[in-house]
Amino acid sequence: MTTPEGRVERLERIAKLFVRAGRRARADLRQQDEKINILINLHMQNEELFARNEERFKKNEERFRLNEERFAKNEESVTKQAEIILTILEFQKQTEEKFRANEKRFARTDKIFIELAESQVETGRNLKSLIKLIREVLNNNSEN
């Protein structure tokens, strides 16, 4: 037979388990929030980089137009314009390298999102199991 004191002690142990589980769940949620904030910040940085690159592309297109006018007006500027074109091509190469690097960042970000989603699913399962266990304990206690 279980004494009332034994039941109270058992209930206290279960309550402590719930408290610990709750603390772990809150810590997990905080970690997930931090990961989400990191992902959001990285995404915002990528958006800013793309915006800057767009501005640079517009400026480069304008430079190209001006260079074409110079070719038509003055043959002496051909050498200078060739150097400018080489600079633009180098910039374009660097831009393509930056785009490739951004694609890698997106791949890592996608992987982190997947891990985060999996973690959230696991947390949801654990929470459902915990709720089920609590209900079973409460039902058992009400029957006794």
Short mmCIF file of N, CA, C and O in Angstrom, two decimals:
data_model
loop_
_atom_site.label_atom_id
_atom_site.label_comp_id
_atom_site.label_asym_id
_atom_site.label_seq_id
_atom_site.Cartn_x
_atom_site.Cartn_y
_atom_site.Cartn_z
N MET A 1 0.84 -1.20 0.00
CA MET A 1 0.00 0.00 0.00
C MET A 1 0.88 1.25 0.00
O MET A 1 1.91 1.27 0.66
N THR A 2 0.37 2.22 -0.64
CA THR A 2 1.11 3.48 -0.70
C THR A 2 0.50 4.42 0.33
O THR A 2 -0.71 4.62 0.39
N THR A 3 1.37 5.03 1.09
CA THR A 3 0.91 5.96 2.11
C THR A 3 0.69 7.33 1.48
O THR A 3 1.24 7.62 0.41
N PRO A 4 -0.08 8.16 2.11
CA PRO A 4 -0.27 9.51 1.58
C PRO A 4 1.05 10.25 1.46
O PRO A 4 1.28 11.00 0.51
N GLU A 5 1.96 10.01 2.42
CA GLU A 5 3.26 10.69 2.36
C GLU A 5 4.06 10.20 1.16
O GLU A 5 4.74 10.97 0.48
N GLY A 6 3.98 8.89 0.91
CA GLY A 6 4.67 8.32 -0.25
C GLY A 6 4.13 8.90 -1.55
O GLY A 6 4.87 9.18 -2.49
N ARG A 7 2.81 9.06 -1.58
CA ARG A 7 2.19 9.66 -2.77
C ARG A 7 2.65 11.10 -2.97
O ARG A 7 2.94 11.54 -4.08
N VAL A 8 2.72 11.83 -1.89
CA VAL A 8 3.17 13.22 -1.97
C VAL A 8 4.61 13.27 -2.46
O VAL A 8 4.97 14.08 -3.31
N GLU A 9 5.46 12.40 -1.93
CA GLU A 9 6.86 12.37 -2.36
C GLU A 9 6.96 12.02 -3.84
O GLU A 9 7.74 12.61 -4.59
N ARG A 10 6.17 11.03 -4.24
CA ARG A 10 6.15 10.63 -5.64
C ARG A 10 5.69 11.80 -6.51
O ARG A 10 6.27 12.09 -7.57
N LEU A 11 4.66 12.48 -6.08
CA LEU A 11 4.16 13.64 -6.81
C LEU A 11 5.22 14.75 -6.88
O LEU A 11 5.39 15.40 -7.92
N GLU A 12 5.96 14.92 -5.80
CA GLU A 12 7.03 15.93 -5.80
C GLU A 12 8.13 15.56 -6.80
O GLU A 12 8.64 16.41 -7.52
N ARG A 13 8.48 14.28 -6.86
CA ARG A 13 9.50 13.84 -7.83
C ARG A 13 9.03 14.09 -9.26
O ARG A 13 9.77 14.56 -10.10
N ILE A 14 7.77 13.77 -9.50
CA ILE A 14 7.22 13.98 -10.84
C ILE A 14 7.20 15.47 -11.17
O ILE A 14 7.55 15.89 -12.28
N ALA A 15 6.82 16.28 -10.21
CA ALA A 15 6.79 17.73 -10.43
C ALA A 15 8.20 18.24 -10.75
O ALA A 15 8.38 19.09 -11.63
N LYS A 16 9.20 17.72 -10.05
CA LYS A 16 10.58 18.13 -10.33
C LYS A 16 10.97 17.74 -11.75
O LYS A 16 11.66 18.49 -12.45
N LEU A 17 10.56 16.55 -12.18
CA LEU A 17 10.84 16.12 -13.55
C LEU A 17 10.21 17.06 -14.57
O LEU A 17 10.82 17.43 -15.57
N PHE A 18 8.96 17.47 -14.27
CA PHE A 18 8.29 18.41 -15.16
C PHE A 18 9.03 19.75 -15.21
O PHE A 18 9.18 20.35 -16.28
N VAL A 19 9.47 20.21 -14.09
CA VAL A 19 10.19 21.49 -14.03
C VAL A 19 11.47 21.40 -14.85
O VAL A 19 11.78 22.28 -15.65
N ARG A 20 12.21 20.31 -14.67
CA ARG A 20 13.45 20.14 -15.44
C ARG A 20 13.16 20.08 -16.93
O ARG A 20 13.87 20.68 -17.74
N ALA A 21 12.14 19.32 -17.28
CA ALA A 21 11.77 19.22 -18.70
C ALA A 21 11.37 20.58 -19.25
O ALA A 21 11.72 20.93 -20.38
N GLY A 22 10.64 21.34 -18.45
CA GLY A 22 10.25 22.68 -18.88
C GLY A 22 11.44 23.59 -19.09
O GLY A 22 11.52 24.34 -20.05
N ARG A 23 12.39 23.49 -18.17
CA ARG A 23 13.61 24.31 -18.32
C ARG A 23 14.37 23.92 -19.57
O ARG A 23 14.86 24.79 -20.30
N ARG A 24 14.48 22.62 -19.81
CA ARG A 24 15.17 22.17 -21.03
C ARG A 24 14.44 22.67 -22.27
O ARG A 24 15.07 23.13 -23.22
N ALA A 25 13.13 22.58 -22.24
CA ALA A 25 12.35 23.03 -23.40
C ALA A 25 12.55 24.53 -23.63
O ALA A 25 12.71 24.98 -24.77
N ARG A 26 12.55 25.30 -22.55
CA ARG A 26 12.77 26.76 -22.71
C ARG A 26 14.17 27.03 -23.24
O ARG A 26 14.37 27.89 -24.09
N ALA A 27 15.16 26.29 -22.76
CA ALA A 27 16.53 26.47 -23.26
C ALA A 27 16.59 26.13 -24.75
O ALA A 27 17.23 26.86 -25.53
N ASP A 28 15.92 25.05 -25.13
CA ASP A 28 15.89 24.68 -26.55
C ASP A 28 15.23 25.76 -27.38
O ASP A 28 15.70 26.10 -28.47
N LEU A 29 14.15 26.31 -26.87
CA LEU A 29 13.46 27.38 -27.60
C LEU A 29 14.35 28.61 -27.74
O LEU A 29 14.38 29.25 -28.80
N ARG A 30 15.07 28.94 -26.67
CA ARG A 30 15.99 30.10 -26.76
C ARG A 30 17.06 29.85 -27.81
O ARG A 30 17.39 30.74 -28.60
N GLN A 31 17.60 28.63 -27.84
CA GLN A 31 18.61 28.31 -28.84
C GLN A 31 18.03 28.42 -30.25
O GLN A 31 18.69 28.95 -31.16
N GLN A 32 16.82 27.93 -30.42
CA GLN A 32 16.19 28.03 -31.73
C GLN A 32 15.95 29.49 -32.10
O GLN A 32 16.16 29.88 -33.26
N ASP A 33 15.53 30.29 -31.14
CA ASP A 33 15.33 31.73 -31.42
C ASP A 33 16.64 32.36 -31.84
O ASP A 33 16.68 33.19 -32.77
N GLU A 34 17.74 32.01 -31.17
CA GLU A 34 19.04 32.56 -31.52
C GLU A 34 19.43 32.14 -32.94
O GLU A 34 19.92 32.96 -33.72
N LYS A 35 19.20 30.87 -33.26
CA LYS A 35 19.53 30.40 -34.60
C LYS A 35 18.70 31.13 -35.66
O LYS A 35 19.21 31.53 -36.69
N ILE A 36 17.44 31.31 -35.36
CA ILE A 36 16.56 32.03 -36.31
C ILE A 36 17.05 33.46 -36.49
O ILE A 36 17.11 33.98 -37.61
N ASN A 37 17.41 34.12 -35.38
CA ASN A 37 17.92 35.50 -35.48
C ASN A 37 19.20 35.54 -36.31
O ASN A 37 19.40 36.46 -37.11
N ILE A 38 20.07 34.56 -36.12
CA ILE A 38 21.31 34.51 -36.91
C ILE A 38 20.96 34.36 -38.39
O ILE A 38 21.52 35.06 -39.24
N LEU A 39 20.03 33.47 -38.69
CA LEU A 39 19.64 33.27 -40.08
C LEU A 39 19.02 34.53 -40.68
O LEU A 39 19.30 34.88 -41.83
N ILE A 40 18.20 35.18 -39.90
CA ILE A 40 17.57 36.42 -40.39
C ILE A 40 18.63 37.48 -40.66
O ILE A 40 18.61 38.15 -41.69
N ASN A 41 19.60 37.61 -39.74
CA ASN A 41 20.67 38.59 -39.93
C ASN A 41 21.49 38.27 -41.18
O ASN A 41 21.82 39.16 -41.96
N LEU A 42 21.82 36.99 -41.37
CA LEU A 42 22.57 36.60 -42.57
C LEU A 42 21.77 36.91 -43.84
O LEU A 42 22.32 37.39 -44.82
N HIS A 43 20.49 36.62 -43.78
CA HIS A 43 19.64 36.89 -44.94
C HIS A 43 19.60 38.39 -45.24
O HIS A 43 19.69 38.81 -46.40
N MET A 44 19.48 39.20 -44.19
CA MET A 44 19.44 40.66 -44.39
C MET A 44 20.77 41.14 -44.97
O MET A 44 20.79 42.01 -45.86
N GLN A 45 21.88 40.58 -44.49
CA GLN A 45 23.19 40.97 -45.03
C GLN A 45 23.29 40.60 -46.51
O GLN A 45 23.81 41.38 -47.32
N ASN A 46 22.79 39.42 -46.86
CA ASN A 46 22.81 39.01 -48.27
C ASN A 46 21.95 39.94 -49.12
O ASN A 46 22.33 40.29 -50.24
N GLU A 47 20.81 40.34 -48.58
CA GLU A 47 19.94 41.27 -49.31
C GLU A 47 20.67 42.60 -49.55
O GLU A 47 20.58 43.18 -50.63
N GLU A 48 21.38 43.07 -48.54
CA GLU A 48 22.14 44.32 -48.69
C GLU A 48 23.24 44.17 -49.73
O GLU A 48 23.45 45.08 -50.55
N LEU A 49 23.92 43.03 -49.73
CA LEU A 49 24.97 42.79 -50.72
C LEU A 49 24.39 42.78 -52.13
O LEU A 49 24.97 43.37 -53.06
N PHE A 50 23.24 42.14 -52.30
CA PHE A 50 22.61 42.12 -53.61
C PHE A 50 22.21 43.53 -54.05
O PHE A 50 22.38 43.90 -55.22
N ALA A 51 21.70 44.31 -53.14
CA ALA A 51 21.30 45.68 -53.48
C ALA A 51 22.51 46.50 -53.91
O ALA A 51 22.45 47.24 -54.90
N ARG A 52 23.61 46.34 -53.18
CA ARG A 52 24.84 47.06 -53.55
C ARG A 52 25.34 46.61 -54.92
O ARG A 52 25.80 47.43 -55.73
N ASN A 53 25.28 45.30 -55.16
CA ASN A 53 25.74 44.79 -56.46
C ASN A 53 24.88 45.34 -57.59
O ASN A 53 25.39 45.64 -58.66
N GLU A 54 23.59 45.47 -57.35
CA GLU A 54 22.70 46.03 -58.38
C GLU A 54 23.10 47.46 -58.70
O GLU A 54 23.13 47.86 -59.87
N GLU A 55 23.41 48.24 -57.67
CA GLU A 55 23.85 49.62 -57.88
C GLU A 55 25.13 49.65 -58.69
O GLU A 55 25.29 50.45 -59.61
N ARG A 56 26.03 48.75 -58.34
CA ARG A 56 27.30 48.68 -59.07
C ARG A 56 27.07 48.31 -60.53
O ARG A 56 27.73 48.85 -61.43
N PHE A 57 26.16 47.37 -60.76
CA PHE A 57 25.86 47.00 -62.14
C PHE A 57 25.31 48.19 -62.92
O PHE A 57 25.69 48.42 -64.08
N LYS A 58 24.43 48.95 -62.31
CA LYS A 58 23.88 50.13 -62.98
C LYS A 58 25.00 51.12 -63.32
O LYS A 58 25.04 51.68 -64.42
N LYS A 59 25.89 51.33 -62.36
CA LYS A 59 27.01 52.25 -62.60
C LYS A 59 27.91 51.73 -63.72
O LYS A 59 28.37 52.51 -64.58
N ASN A 60 28.17 50.43 -63.72
CA ASN A 60 29.01 49.85 -64.77
C ASN A 60 28.37 49.96 -66.14
O ASN A 60 29.05 50.21 -67.14
N GLU A 61 27.05 49.77 -66.20
CA GLU A 61 26.35 49.93 -67.48
C GLU A 61 26.46 51.36 -67.99
O GLU A 61 26.67 51.59 -69.19
N GLU A 62 26.38 52.32 -67.09
CA GLU A 62 26.53 53.72 -67.48
C GLU A 62 27.95 53.99 -67.98
O GLU A 62 28.16 54.67 -68.99
N ARG A 63 28.92 53.40 -67.28
CA ARG A 63 30.32 53.55 -67.72
C ARG A 63 30.53 52.97 -69.11
O ARG A 63 31.25 53.54 -69.94
N PHE A 64 29.95 51.83 -69.36
CA PHE A 64 30.05 51.22 -70.68
C PHE A 64 29.49 52.14 -71.76
O PHE A 64 30.10 52.33 -72.82
N ARG A 65 28.35 52.73 -71.51
CA ARG A 65 27.72 53.63 -72.48
C ARG A 65 28.65 54.82 -72.78
O ARG A 65 28.86 55.18 -73.94
N LEU A 66 29.21 55.39 -71.70
CA LEU A 66 30.13 56.53 -71.89
C LEU A 66 31.36 56.11 -72.68
O LEU A 66 31.86 56.87 -73.53
N ASN A 67 31.84 54.92 -72.41
CA ASN A 67 33.02 54.44 -73.15
C ASN A 67 32.72 54.28 -74.64
O ASN A 67 33.57 54.59 -75.49
N GLU A 68 31.52 53.80 -74.96
CA GLU A 68 31.15 53.65 -76.37
C GLU A 68 31.13 55.02 -77.07
O GLU A 68 31.57 55.14 -78.22
N GLU A 69 30.64 56.04 -76.40
CA GLU A 69 30.64 57.39 -76.99
C GLU A 69 32.08 57.88 -77.21
O GLU A 69 32.37 58.50 -78.24
N ARG A 70 32.93 57.59 -76.27
CA ARG A 70 34.34 58.02 -76.41
C ARG A 70 35.01 57.33 -77.59
O ARG A 70 35.81 57.95 -78.30
N PHE A 71 34.70 56.05 -77.80
CA PHE A 71 35.29 55.35 -78.94
C PHE A 71 34.90 56.03 -80.25
O PHE A 71 35.73 56.18 -81.17
N ALA A 72 33.64 56.40 -80.36
CA ALA A 72 33.15 57.03 -81.59
C ALA A 72 33.78 58.40 -81.80
O ALA A 72 34.07 58.79 -82.94
N LYS A 73 33.99 59.16 -80.77
CA LYS A 73 34.49 60.53 -80.89
C LYS A 73 36.00 60.60 -81.06
O LYS A 73 36.51 61.44 -81.79
N ASN A 74 36.73 59.75 -80.36
CA ASN A 74 38.17 59.96 -80.32
C ASN A 74 38.92 58.62 -80.32
O ASN A 74 38.81 57.84 -79.40
N GLU A 75 39.69 58.36 -81.33
CA GLU A 75 40.43 57.11 -81.44
C GLU A 75 41.60 57.06 -80.46
O GLU A 75 42.07 55.99 -80.10
N GLU A 76 42.06 58.16 -80.01
CA GLU A 76 43.18 58.20 -79.06
C GLU A 76 42.80 57.59 -77.70
O GLU A 76 43.67 57.14 -76.96
N SER A 77 41.53 57.59 -77.40
CA SER A 77 41.11 57.08 -76.09
C SER A 77 40.94 55.56 -76.07
O SER A 77 40.60 54.99 -75.04
N VAL A 78 41.20 54.90 -77.22
CA VAL A 78 40.99 53.46 -77.31
C VAL A 78 41.80 52.71 -76.25
O VAL A 78 41.29 51.80 -75.59
N THR A 79 43.03 53.07 -76.06
CA THR A 79 43.89 52.37 -75.10
C THR A 79 43.34 52.52 -73.67
O THR A 79 43.25 51.54 -72.93
N LYS A 80 42.95 53.74 -73.34
CA LYS A 80 42.40 53.98 -72.00
C LYS A 80 41.10 53.20 -71.79
O LYS A 80 40.88 52.62 -70.73
N GLN A 81 40.28 53.19 -72.79
CA GLN A 81 39.00 52.49 -72.67
C GLN A 81 39.21 50.98 -72.56
O GLN A 81 38.45 50.31 -71.84
N ALA A 82 40.20 50.46 -73.24
CA ALA A 82 40.49 49.04 -73.13
C ALA A 82 40.87 48.70 -71.68
O ALA A 82 40.45 47.66 -71.15
N GLU A 83 41.64 49.58 -71.06
CA GLU A 83 42.00 49.36 -69.65
C GLU A 83 40.75 49.40 -68.75
O GLU A 83 40.62 48.60 -67.82
N ILE A 84 39.86 50.31 -69.05
CA ILE A 84 38.62 50.40 -68.26
C ILE A 84 37.80 49.12 -68.43
O ILE A 84 37.27 48.57 -67.46
N ILE A 85 37.72 48.63 -69.66
CA ILE A 85 36.95 47.40 -69.91
C ILE A 85 37.57 46.24 -69.15
O ILE A 85 36.84 45.42 -68.56
N LEU A 86 38.89 46.16 -69.15
CA LEU A 86 39.55 45.08 -68.39
C LEU A 86 39.23 45.18 -66.90
O LEU A 86 39.00 44.18 -66.23
N THR A 87 39.19 46.41 -66.41
CA THR A 87 38.83 46.62 -65.00
C THR A 87 37.40 46.16 -64.74
O THR A 87 37.12 45.50 -63.73
N ILE A 88 36.52 46.50 -65.66
CA ILE A 88 35.11 46.10 -65.50
C ILE A 88 34.99 44.58 -65.54
O ILE A 88 34.26 43.98 -64.75
N LEU A 89 35.72 43.95 -66.47
CA LEU A 89 35.68 42.49 -66.55
C LEU A 89 36.20 41.84 -65.27
O LEU A 89 35.66 40.84 -64.81
N GLU A 90 37.25 42.43 -64.72
CA GLU A 90 37.78 41.91 -63.45
C GLU A 90 36.74 42.09 -62.34
O GLU A 90 36.55 41.19 -61.52
N PHE A 91 36.11 43.24 -62.33
CA PHE A 91 35.05 43.46 -61.33
C PHE A 91 33.92 42.46 -61.53
O PHE A 91 33.38 41.91 -60.56
N GLN A 92 33.57 42.20 -62.77
CA GLN A 92 32.51 41.24 -63.07
C GLN A 92 32.91 39.85 -62.58
O GLN A 92 32.10 39.11 -62.02
N LYS A 93 34.17 39.49 -62.78
CA LYS A 93 34.67 38.19 -62.30
C LYS A 93 34.57 38.13 -60.78
O LYS A 93 34.14 37.11 -60.22
N GLN A 94 34.97 39.20 -60.12
CA GLN A 94 34.87 39.25 -58.66
C GLN A 94 33.41 39.15 -58.22
O GLN A 94 33.11 38.47 -57.23
N THR A 95 32.54 39.82 -58.94
CA THR A 95 31.11 39.77 -58.61
C THR A 95 30.58 38.35 -58.76
O THR A 95 29.82 37.87 -57.91
N GLU A 96 30.99 37.67 -59.83
CA GLU A 96 30.56 36.28 -60.00
C GLU A 96 31.07 35.40 -58.87
O GLU A 96 30.36 34.52 -58.39
N GLU A 97 32.29 35.64 -58.45
CA GLU A 97 32.83 34.89 -57.31
C GLU A 97 32.02 35.17 -56.04
O GLU A 97 31.75 34.26 -55.26
N LYS A 98 31.63 36.42 -55.87
CA LYS A 98 30.80 36.76 -54.71
C LYS A 98 29.44 36.07 -54.80
O LYS A 98 28.92 35.58 -53.79
N PHE A 99 28.87 36.02 -56.00
CA PHE A 99 27.59 35.33 -56.17
C PHE A 99 27.74 33.85 -55.83
O PHE A 99 26.87 33.26 -55.17
N ARG A 100 28.84 33.23 -56.28
CA ARG A 100 29.07 31.81 -55.94
C ARG A 100 29.18 31.64 -54.44
O ARG A 100 28.65 30.69 -53.87
N ALA A 101 29.88 32.57 -53.79
CA ALA A 101 30.01 32.49 -52.33
C ALA A 101 28.64 32.65 -51.67
O ALA A 101 28.34 31.96 -50.68
N ASN A 102 27.81 33.54 -52.20
CA ASN A 102 26.46 33.72 -51.65
C ASN A 102 25.62 32.46 -51.84
O ASN A 102 24.83 32.11 -50.97
N GLU A 103 25.79 31.78 -52.97
CA GLU A 103 25.07 30.54 -53.18
C GLU A 103 25.45 29.50 -52.14
O GLU A 103 24.60 28.77 -51.63
N LYS A 104 26.73 29.44 -51.80
CA LYS A 104 27.17 28.53 -50.74
C LYS A 104 26.55 28.91 -49.41
O LYS A 104 26.13 28.06 -48.63
N ARG A 105 26.49 30.23 -49.14
CA ARG A 105 25.85 30.69 -47.90
C ARG A 105 24.38 30.27 -47.86
O ARG A 105 23.88 29.83 -46.82
N PHE A 106 23.70 30.42 -48.99
CA PHE A 106 22.29 30.03 -49.04
C PHE A 106 22.15 28.53 -48.79
O PHE A 106 21.21 28.10 -48.11
N ALA A 107 23.06 27.75 -49.35
CA ALA A 107 23.00 26.30 -49.12
C ALA A 107 23.16 25.99 -47.64
O ALA A 107 22.44 25.15 -47.08
N ARG A 108 24.11 26.67 -46.98
CA ARG A 108 24.30 26.46 -45.53
C ARG A 108 23.06 26.93 -44.78
O ARG A 108 22.63 26.27 -43.83
N THR A 109 22.50 28.06 -45.21
CA THR A 109 21.30 28.57 -44.54
C THR A 109 20.15 27.58 -44.69
O THR A 109 19.44 27.31 -43.73
N ASP A 110 19.99 27.02 -45.90
CA ASP A 110 18.94 26.02 -46.12
C ASP A 110 19.15 24.82 -45.21
O ASP A 110 18.20 24.30 -44.62
N LYS A 111 20.40 24.39 -45.07
CA LYS A 111 20.70 23.24 -44.21
C LYS A 111 20.33 23.57 -42.76
O LYS A 111 19.73 22.75 -42.07
N ILE A 112 20.65 24.77 -42.33
CA ILE A 112 20.33 25.18 -40.95
C ILE A 112 18.82 25.24 -40.76
O ILE A 112 18.30 24.81 -39.73
N PHE A 113 18.08 25.74 -41.78
CA PHE A 113 16.62 25.78 -41.68
C PHE A 113 16.06 24.36 -41.54
O PHE A 113 15.14 24.11 -40.76
N ILE A 114 16.62 23.43 -42.31
CA ILE A 114 16.16 22.04 -42.23
C ILE A 114 16.42 21.48 -40.84
O ILE A 114 15.55 20.86 -40.23
N GLU A 115 17.63 21.72 -40.33
CA GLU A 115 17.96 21.24 -38.98
C GLU A 115 17.03 21.88 -37.95
O GLU A 115 16.57 21.21 -37.02
N LEU A 116 16.75 23.14 -38.12
CA LEU A 116 15.86 23.84 -37.19
C LEU A 116 14.46 23.24 -37.25
O LEU A 116 13.84 23.01 -36.21
N ALA A 117 13.97 22.99 -38.46
CA ALA A 117 12.64 22.41 -38.60
C ALA A 117 12.59 21.02 -37.96
O ALA A 117 11.63 20.68 -37.27
N GLU A 118 13.64 20.23 -38.18
CA GLU A 118 13.69 18.90 -37.57
C GLU A 118 13.71 19.01 -36.05
O GLU A 118 13.04 18.24 -35.34
N SER A 119 14.46 19.96 -35.55
CA SER A 119 14.52 20.17 -34.10
C SER A 119 13.17 20.58 -33.55
O SER A 119 12.76 20.12 -32.48
N GLN A 120 12.46 21.42 -34.27
CA GLN A 120 11.13 21.85 -33.83
C GLN A 120 10.16 20.68 -33.82
O GLN A 120 9.36 20.54 -32.91
N VAL A 121 10.26 19.81 -34.83
CA VAL A 121 9.39 18.64 -34.87
C VAL A 121 9.68 17.74 -33.67
O VAL A 121 8.77 17.26 -33.00
N GLU A 122 10.96 17.52 -33.39
CA GLU A 122 11.34 16.68 -32.26
C GLU A 122 10.87 17.30 -30.95
O GLU A 122 10.36 16.59 -30.07
N THR A 123 11.01 18.60 -30.82
CA THR A 123 10.53 19.28 -29.62
C THR A 123 9.02 19.11 -29.48
O THR A 123 8.52 18.86 -28.38
N GLY A 124 8.31 19.22 -30.59
CA GLY A 124 6.86 19.02 -30.56
C GLY A 124 6.50 17.62 -30.11
O GLY A 124 5.59 17.42 -29.29
N ARG A 125 7.22 16.62 -30.61
CA ARG A 125 6.96 15.24 -30.20
C ARG A 125 7.21 15.07 -28.70
O ARG A 125 6.42 14.43 -28.01
N ASN A 126 8.34 15.61 -28.25
CA ASN A 126 8.67 15.50 -26.83
C ASN A 126 7.61 16.17 -25.97
O ASN A 126 7.22 15.64 -24.92
N LEU A 127 7.12 17.30 -26.41
CA LEU A 127 6.11 18.02 -25.65
C LEU A 127 4.81 17.22 -25.61
O LEU A 127 4.18 17.10 -24.55
N LYS A 128 4.42 16.62 -26.74
CA LYS A 128 3.21 15.80 -26.76
C LYS A 128 3.35 14.59 -25.84
O LYS A 128 2.41 14.24 -25.13
N SER A 129 4.54 13.99 -25.85
CA SER A 129 4.78 12.84 -24.97
C SER A 129 4.69 13.26 -23.51
O SER A 129 4.12 12.55 -22.68
N LEU A 130 5.24 14.42 -23.21
CA LEU A 130 5.20 14.93 -21.84
C LEU A 130 3.76 15.20 -21.41
O LEU A 130 3.35 14.83 -20.30
N ILE A 131 2.98 15.81 -22.29
CA ILE A 131 1.58 16.10 -21.96
C ILE A 131 0.82 14.80 -21.75
O ILE A 131 0.03 14.66 -20.81
N LYS A 132 1.08 13.81 -22.60
CA LYS A 132 0.43 12.51 -22.47
C LYS A 132 0.78 11.87 -21.13
O LYS A 132 -0.08 11.34 -20.43
N LEU A 133 2.05 11.94 -20.76
CA LEU A 133 2.51 11.37 -19.49
C LEU A 133 1.85 12.07 -18.31
O LEU A 133 1.39 11.41 -17.37
N ILE A 134 1.74 13.38 -18.40
CA ILE A 134 1.10 14.14 -17.31
C ILE A 134 -0.36 13.71 -17.17
O ILE A 134 -0.84 13.48 -16.07
N ARG A 135 -1.03 13.58 -18.30
CA ARG A 135 -2.44 13.17 -18.26
C ARG A 135 -2.58 11.78 -17.65
O ARG A 135 -3.49 11.52 -16.87
N GLU A 136 -1.69 10.88 -18.05
CA GLU A 136 -1.75 9.53 -17.50
C GLU A 136 -1.54 9.54 -15.99
O GLU A 136 -2.25 8.87 -15.24
N VAL A 137 -0.56 10.32 -15.55
CA VAL A 137 -0.28 10.42 -14.12
C VAL A 137 -1.49 11.02 -13.39
O VAL A 137 -1.91 10.54 -12.34
N LEU A 138 -2.06 12.06 -13.97
CA LEU A 138 -3.23 12.70 -13.34
C LEU A 138 -4.41 11.73 -13.30
O LEU A 138 -5.13 11.66 -12.30
N ASN A 139 -4.61 10.98 -14.38
CA ASN A 139 -5.70 10.01 -14.41
C ASN A 139 -5.47 8.91 -13.38
O ASN A 139 -6.39 8.49 -12.69
N ASN A 140 -4.24 8.45 -13.27
CA ASN A 140 -3.92 7.41 -12.29
C ASN A 140 -4.13 7.92 -10.87
O ASN A 140 -4.62 7.21 -9.99
N ASN A 141 -3.73 9.16 -10.65
CA ASN A 141 -3.89 9.75 -9.32
C ASN A 141 -5.36 9.96 -8.97
O ASN A 141 -5.77 9.79 -7.84
N SER A 142 -6.17 10.32 -9.98
CA SER A 142 -7.58 10.53 -9.70
C SER A 142 -8.30 9.22 -9.47
O SER A 142 -9.28 9.15 -8.75
N GLU A 143 -7.80 8.14 -10.06
CA GLU A 143 -8.38 6.83 -9.86
C GLU A 143 -8.02 6.27 -8.49
O GLU A 143 -8.77 5.49 -7.91
N ASN A 144 -6.86 6.66 -7.99
CA ASN A 144 -6.39 6.15 -6.69
C ASN A 144 -6.95 7.02 -5.65
O ASN A 144 -7.29 7.20 -4.70
#
